[in-house]
């Protein structure tokens, strides 16, 4: 049943990304308190419920204290590592507290709310390791066709989830500026030169956060992988295409990817995503996943119906008050591999997975060419320029361009939830 029943009025607005059904976790600094420790909170409407303040303001039942203790201490990793029953306990309590008809003490909880407009978001948790996958077969095929027209999809693609180890040190939450990277670039003729990237691109992705990790050397079976999934965010895997095309063989991307990766600040939890799970299917002609990647529940509900959108707004567009221009719309359900398969495959050799680890979905392009998650695809490698509402053209990202990913889940039987914004401006404005 659809409900928008919170006493926090802004959460009930039809356009709100953060109704009471969402309750995503994030870390924030109240404006003017930049020297203080970041605080953990959940988004509700246009407010943040400060979880540390909440635990001090209201009595938490004794049997829920283990679940709330890491939240009160500001340690989201410790909370994520707990069994899902603790996550469900906290969600039920927060729902009761914030519900219009619940037993919450609204007057006391009111004092624990911080307007989102008066907070600066920081990384929601410590990400020990970041791995980026390549799960959209549409992206893999269209990018492959640019470089290998006769053989776009490599023979391993339908058998093994392709990934590479990224760099957690340069993960950053939405809202910052990203300097244009420099690197080795190989002109068509002559030796490589070192200089600023001329083919800067975005990659529209989703980031999956690990909840509980595994023991060293112990794989996570596919039937248990969902229990290790805490939640997700939007992710932009900025990519320097000219640096990438020179450096990537034979070991894959390196400096073309690790200068910056931008995340939306809120982790939308597995529990909030439950109404939007969809079957995972493959065309009948494709090989079935190997047994260690096969599970009935995964086939029944391993996918996630998450609408995604990416837009651009140049410095000139901002100066002229022109709205951001939508470049593409796509959906996470186009993944060839599910999040559970990524977790299981990543740990299948005994690799240690830890609470807070981040797995990127890979550029999430859809079956139609308009559903492309990178400029590399939208401009066919820079051959076909896009025209912006300002009359400017783009083959790749230019300085001053703001790139924003947004996303939401919506269907006929559940309240729409949003993921917030994943935005950054390239270079100097
Ligand atoms: Ca990527």
PDB file of N, CA, C and O in Angstrom, residues 49-82:
ATOM      1  N   UNK A  49      17.735  13.187  10.056  1.00  0.00           N
ATOM      2  CA  UNK A  49      17.558  12.788  11.450  1.00  0.00           C
ATOM      3  C   UNK A  49      18.925  12.396  11.996  1.00  0.00           C
ATOM      4  O   UNK A  49      19.530  11.405  11.547  1.00  0.00           O
ATOM      5  N   UNK A  50      19.433  13.205  12.932  1.00  0.00           N
ATOM      6  CA  UNK A  50      20.751  12.986  13.535  1.00  0.00           C
ATOM      7  C   UNK A  50      20.640  11.791  14.498  1.00  0.00           C
ATOM      8  O   UNK A  50      19.984  11.878  15.545  1.00  0.00           O
ATOM      9  N   UNK A  51      21.279  10.677  14.147  1.00  0.00           N
ATOM     10  CA  UNK A  51      21.075   9.442  14.915  1.00  0.00           C
ATOM     11  C   UNK A  51      21.736   9.493  16.286  1.00  0.00           C
ATOM     12  O   UNK A  51      21.217   8.929  17.251  1.00  0.00           O
ATOM     13  N   UNK A  52      22.865  10.165  16.385  1.00  0.00           N
ATOM     14  CA  UNK A  52      23.491  10.319  17.698  1.00  0.00           C
ATOM     15  C   UNK A  52      22.602  11.121  18.633  1.00  0.00           C
ATOM     16  O   UNK A  52      22.387  10.748  19.797  1.00  0.00           O
ATOM     17  N   UNK A  53      22.068  12.222  18.113  1.00  0.00           N
ATOM     18  CA  UNK A  53      21.160  13.049  18.917  1.00  0.00           C
ATOM     19  C   UNK A  53      19.902  12.278  19.276  1.00  0.00           C
ATOM     20  O   UNK A  53      19.394  12.393  20.397  1.00  0.00           O
ATOM     21  N   UNK A  54      19.432  11.461  18.350  1.00  0.00           N
ATOM     22  CA  UNK A  54      18.203  10.692  18.595  1.00  0.00           C
ATOM     23  C   UNK A  54      18.383   9.738  19.769  1.00  0.00           C
ATOM     24  O   UNK A  54      17.512   9.643  20.654  1.00  0.00           O
ATOM     25  N   UNK A  55      19.519   9.044  19.797  1.00  0.00           N
ATOM     26  CA  UNK A  55      19.750   8.068  20.871  1.00  0.00           C
ATOM     27  C   UNK A  55      19.853   8.767  22.227  1.00  0.00           C
ATOM     28  O   UNK A  55      19.473   8.209  23.260  1.00  0.00           O
ATOM     29  N   UNK A  56      20.342  10.004  22.206  1.00  0.00           N
ATOM     30  CA  UNK A  56      20.395  10.754  23.469  1.00  0.00           C
ATOM     31  C   UNK A  56      19.024  11.309  23.861  1.00  0.00           C
ATOM     32  O   UNK A  56      18.750  11.518  25.036  1.00  0.00           O
ATOM     33  N   UNK A  57      18.156  11.516  22.866  1.00  0.00           N
ATOM     34  CA  UNK A  57      16.892  12.214  23.134  1.00  0.00           C
ATOM     35  C   UNK A  57      15.764  11.296  23.560  1.00  0.00           C
ATOM     36  O   UNK A  57      14.855  11.717  24.282  1.00  0.00           O
ATOM     37  N   UNK A  58      15.785  10.058  23.072  1.00  0.00           N
ATOM     38  CA  UNK A  58      14.659   9.171  23.377  1.00  0.00           C
ATOM     39  C   UNK A  58      15.179   7.848  23.938  1.00  0.00           C
ATOM     40  O   UNK A  58      16.294   7.436  23.634  1.00  0.00           O
ATOM     41  N   UNK A  59      14.367   7.187  24.733  1.00  0.00           N
ATOM     42  CA  UNK A  59      14.786   5.879  25.252  1.00  0.00           C
ATOM     43  C   UNK A  59      14.753   4.819  24.147  1.00  0.00           C
ATOM     44  O   UNK A  59      13.766   4.704  23.426  1.00  0.00           O
ATOM     45  N   UNK A  60      15.853   4.088  23.999  1.00  0.00           N
ATOM     46  CA  UNK A  60      15.911   2.982  23.040  1.00  0.00           C
ATOM     47  C   UNK A  60      15.713   1.692  23.834  1.00  0.00           C
ATOM     48  O   UNK A  60      16.417   1.471  24.824  1.00  0.00           O
ATOM     49  N   UNK A  61      14.767   0.837  23.444  1.00  0.00           N
ATOM     50  CA  UNK A  61      14.559  -0.417  24.186  1.00  0.00           C
ATOM     51  C   UNK A  61      15.857  -1.224  24.295  1.00  0.00           C
ATOM     52  O   UNK A  61      16.685  -1.204  23.367  1.00  0.00           O
ATOM     53  N   UNK A  62      16.021  -1.908  25.401  1.00  0.00           N
ATOM     54  CA  UNK A  62      17.277  -2.614  25.673  1.00  0.00           C
ATOM     55  C   UNK A  62      17.624  -3.610  24.573  1.00  0.00           C
ATOM     56  O   UNK A  62      18.794  -3.739  24.194  1.00  0.00           O
ATOM     57  N   UNK A  63      16.605  -4.277  24.033  1.00  0.00           N
ATOM     58  CA  UNK A  63      16.918  -5.291  23.032  1.00  0.00           C
ATOM     59  C   UNK A  63      17.261  -4.686  21.671  1.00  0.00           C
ATOM     60  O   UNK A  63      17.548  -5.406  20.724  1.00  0.00           O
ATOM     61  N   UNK A  64      17.219  -3.364  21.573  1.00  0.00           N
ATOM     62  CA  UNK A  64      17.636  -2.707  20.334  1.00  0.00           C
ATOM     63  C   UNK A  64      18.938  -1.936  20.511  1.00  0.00           C
ATOM     64  O   UNK A  64      19.433  -1.324  19.565  1.00  0.00           O
ATOM     65  N   UNK A  65      19.487  -1.967  21.710  1.00  0.00           N
ATOM     66  CA  UNK A  65      20.668  -1.134  21.974  1.00  0.00           C
ATOM     67  C   UNK A  65      21.873  -1.595  21.164  1.00  0.00           C
ATOM     68  O   UNK A  65      22.685  -0.771  20.742  1.00  0.00           O
ATOM     69  N   UNK A  66      21.999  -2.895  20.917  1.00  0.00           N
ATOM     70  CA  UNK A  66      23.150  -3.384  20.137  1.00  0.00           C
ATOM     71  C   UNK A  66      23.098  -2.852  18.712  1.00  0.00           C
ATOM     72  O   UNK A  66      24.130  -2.586  18.098  1.00  0.00           O
ATOM     73  N   UNK A  67      21.872  -2.694  18.187  1.00  0.00           N
ATOM     74  CA  UNK A  67      21.727  -2.195  16.819  1.00  0.00           C
ATOM     75  C   UNK A  67      22.021  -0.700  16.741  1.00  0.00           C
ATOM     76  O   UNK A  67      22.621  -0.217  15.777  1.00  0.00           O
ATOM     77  N   UNK A  68      21.596   0.045  17.787  1.00  0.00           N
ATOM     78  CA  UNK A  68      21.754   1.498  17.737  1.00  0.00           C
ATOM     79  C   UNK A  68      23.137   1.973  18.204  1.00  0.00           C
ATOM     80  O   UNK A  68      23.537   3.098  17.904  1.00  0.00           O
ATOM     81  N   UNK A  69      23.854   1.123  18.945  1.00  0.00           N
ATOM     82  CA  UNK A  69      25.131   1.568  19.523  1.00  0.00           C
ATOM     83  C   UNK A  69      26.125   2.073  18.463  1.00  0.00           C
ATOM     84  O   UNK A  69      26.687   3.168  18.620  1.00  0.00           O
ATOM     85  N   UNK A  70      26.388   1.325  17.377  1.00  0.00           N
ATOM     86  CA  UNK A  70      27.341   1.854  16.391  1.00  0.00           C
ATOM     87  C   UNK A  70      26.841   3.115  15.697  1.00  0.00           C
ATOM     88  O   UNK A  70      27.648   3.971  15.323  1.00  0.00           O
ATOM     89  N   UNK A  71      25.530   3.263  15.571  1.00  0.00           N
ATOM     90  CA  UNK A  71      24.986   4.472  14.942  1.00  0.00           C
ATOM     91  C   UNK A  71      25.206   5.673  15.858  1.00  0.00           C
ATOM     92  O   UNK A  71      25.587   6.755  15.408  1.00  0.00           O
ATOM     93  N   UNK A  72      24.971   5.462  17.161  1.00  0.00           N
ATOM     94  CA  UNK A  72      25.194   6.544  18.118  1.00  0.00           C
ATOM     95  C   UNK A  72      26.663   6.938  18.162  1.00  0.00           C
ATOM     96  O   UNK A  72      27.005   8.100  18.381  1.00  0.00           O
ATOM     97  N   UNK A  73      27.542   5.948  17.914  1.00  0.00           N
ATOM     98  CA  UNK A  73      28.982   6.207  17.931  1.00  0.00           C
ATOM     99  C   UNK A  73      29.477   6.772  16.603  1.00  0.00           C
ATOM    100  O   UNK A  73      30.665   7.084  16.460  1.00  0.00           O
ATOM    101  N   UNK A  74      28.596   6.868  15.620  1.00  0.00           N
ATOM    102  CA  UNK A  74      28.993   7.432  14.323  1.00  0.00           C
ATOM    103  C   UNK A  74      29.763   6.464  13.444  1.00  0.00           C
ATOM    104  O   UNK A  74      30.430   6.884  12.498  1.00  0.00           O
ATOM    105  N   UNK A  75      29.672   5.169  13.740  1.00  0.00           N
ATOM    106  CA  UNK A  75      30.459   4.164  13.015  1.00  0.00           C
ATOM    107  C   UNK A  75      29.536   3.353  12.100  1.00  0.00           C
ATOM    108  O   UNK A  75      29.018   2.305  12.487  1.00  0.00           O
ATOM    109  N   UNK A  76      29.346   3.842  10.878  1.00  0.00           N
ATOM    110  CA  UNK A  76      28.420   3.143   9.977  1.00  0.00           C
ATOM    111  C   UNK A  76      28.972   1.783   9.558  1.00  0.00           C
ATOM    112  O   UNK A  76      28.215   0.830   9.388  1.00  0.00           O
ATOM    113  N   UNK A  77      30.305   1.675   9.392  1.00  0.00           N
ATOM    114  CA  UNK A  77      30.875   0.373   9.017  1.00  0.00           C
ATOM    115  C   UNK A  77      30.499  -0.710  10.015  1.00  0.00           C
ATOM    116  O   UNK A  77      30.167  -1.838   9.632  1.00  0.00           O
ATOM    117  N   UNK A  78      30.562  -0.371  11.312  1.00  0.00           N
ATOM    118  CA  UNK A  78      30.231  -1.363  12.342  1.00  0.00           C
ATOM    119  C   UNK A  78      28.759  -1.753  12.249  1.00  0.00           C
ATOM    120  O   UNK A  78      28.398  -2.922  12.444  1.00  0.00           O
ATOM    121  N   UNK A  79      27.904  -0.790  11.963  1.00  0.00           N
ATOM    122  CA  UNK A  79      26.479  -1.101  11.798  1.00  0.00           C
ATOM    123  C   UNK A  79      26.249  -1.972  10.562  1.00  0.00           C
ATOM    124  O   UNK A  79      25.493  -2.947  10.598  1.00  0.00           O
ATOM    125  N   UNK A  80      26.917  -1.624   9.459  1.00  0.00           N
ATOM    126  CA  UNK A  80      26.753  -2.380   8.216  1.00  0.00           C
ATOM    127  C   UNK A  80      27.182  -3.837   8.402  1.00  0.00           C
ATOM    128  O   UNK A  80      26.646  -4.741   7.756  1.00  0.00           O
ATOM    129  N   UNK A  81      28.164  -4.065   9.271  1.00  0.00           N
ATOM    130  CA  UNK A  81      28.701  -5.409   9.482  1.00  0.00           C
ATOM    131  C   UNK A  81      27.753  -6.302  10.271  1.00  0.00           C
ATOM    132  O   UNK A  81      27.930  -7.520  10.303  1.00  0.00           O
ATOM    133  N   UNK A  82      26.746  -5.701  10.911  1.00  0.00           N
ATOM    134  CA  UNK A  82      25.827  -6.494  11.734  1.00  0.00           C
ATOM    135  C   UNK A  82      24.909  -7.355  10.860  1.00  0.00           C
ATOM    136  O   UNK A  82      24.678  -7.061   9.690  1.00  0.00           O
TER     137      UNK A  82
END
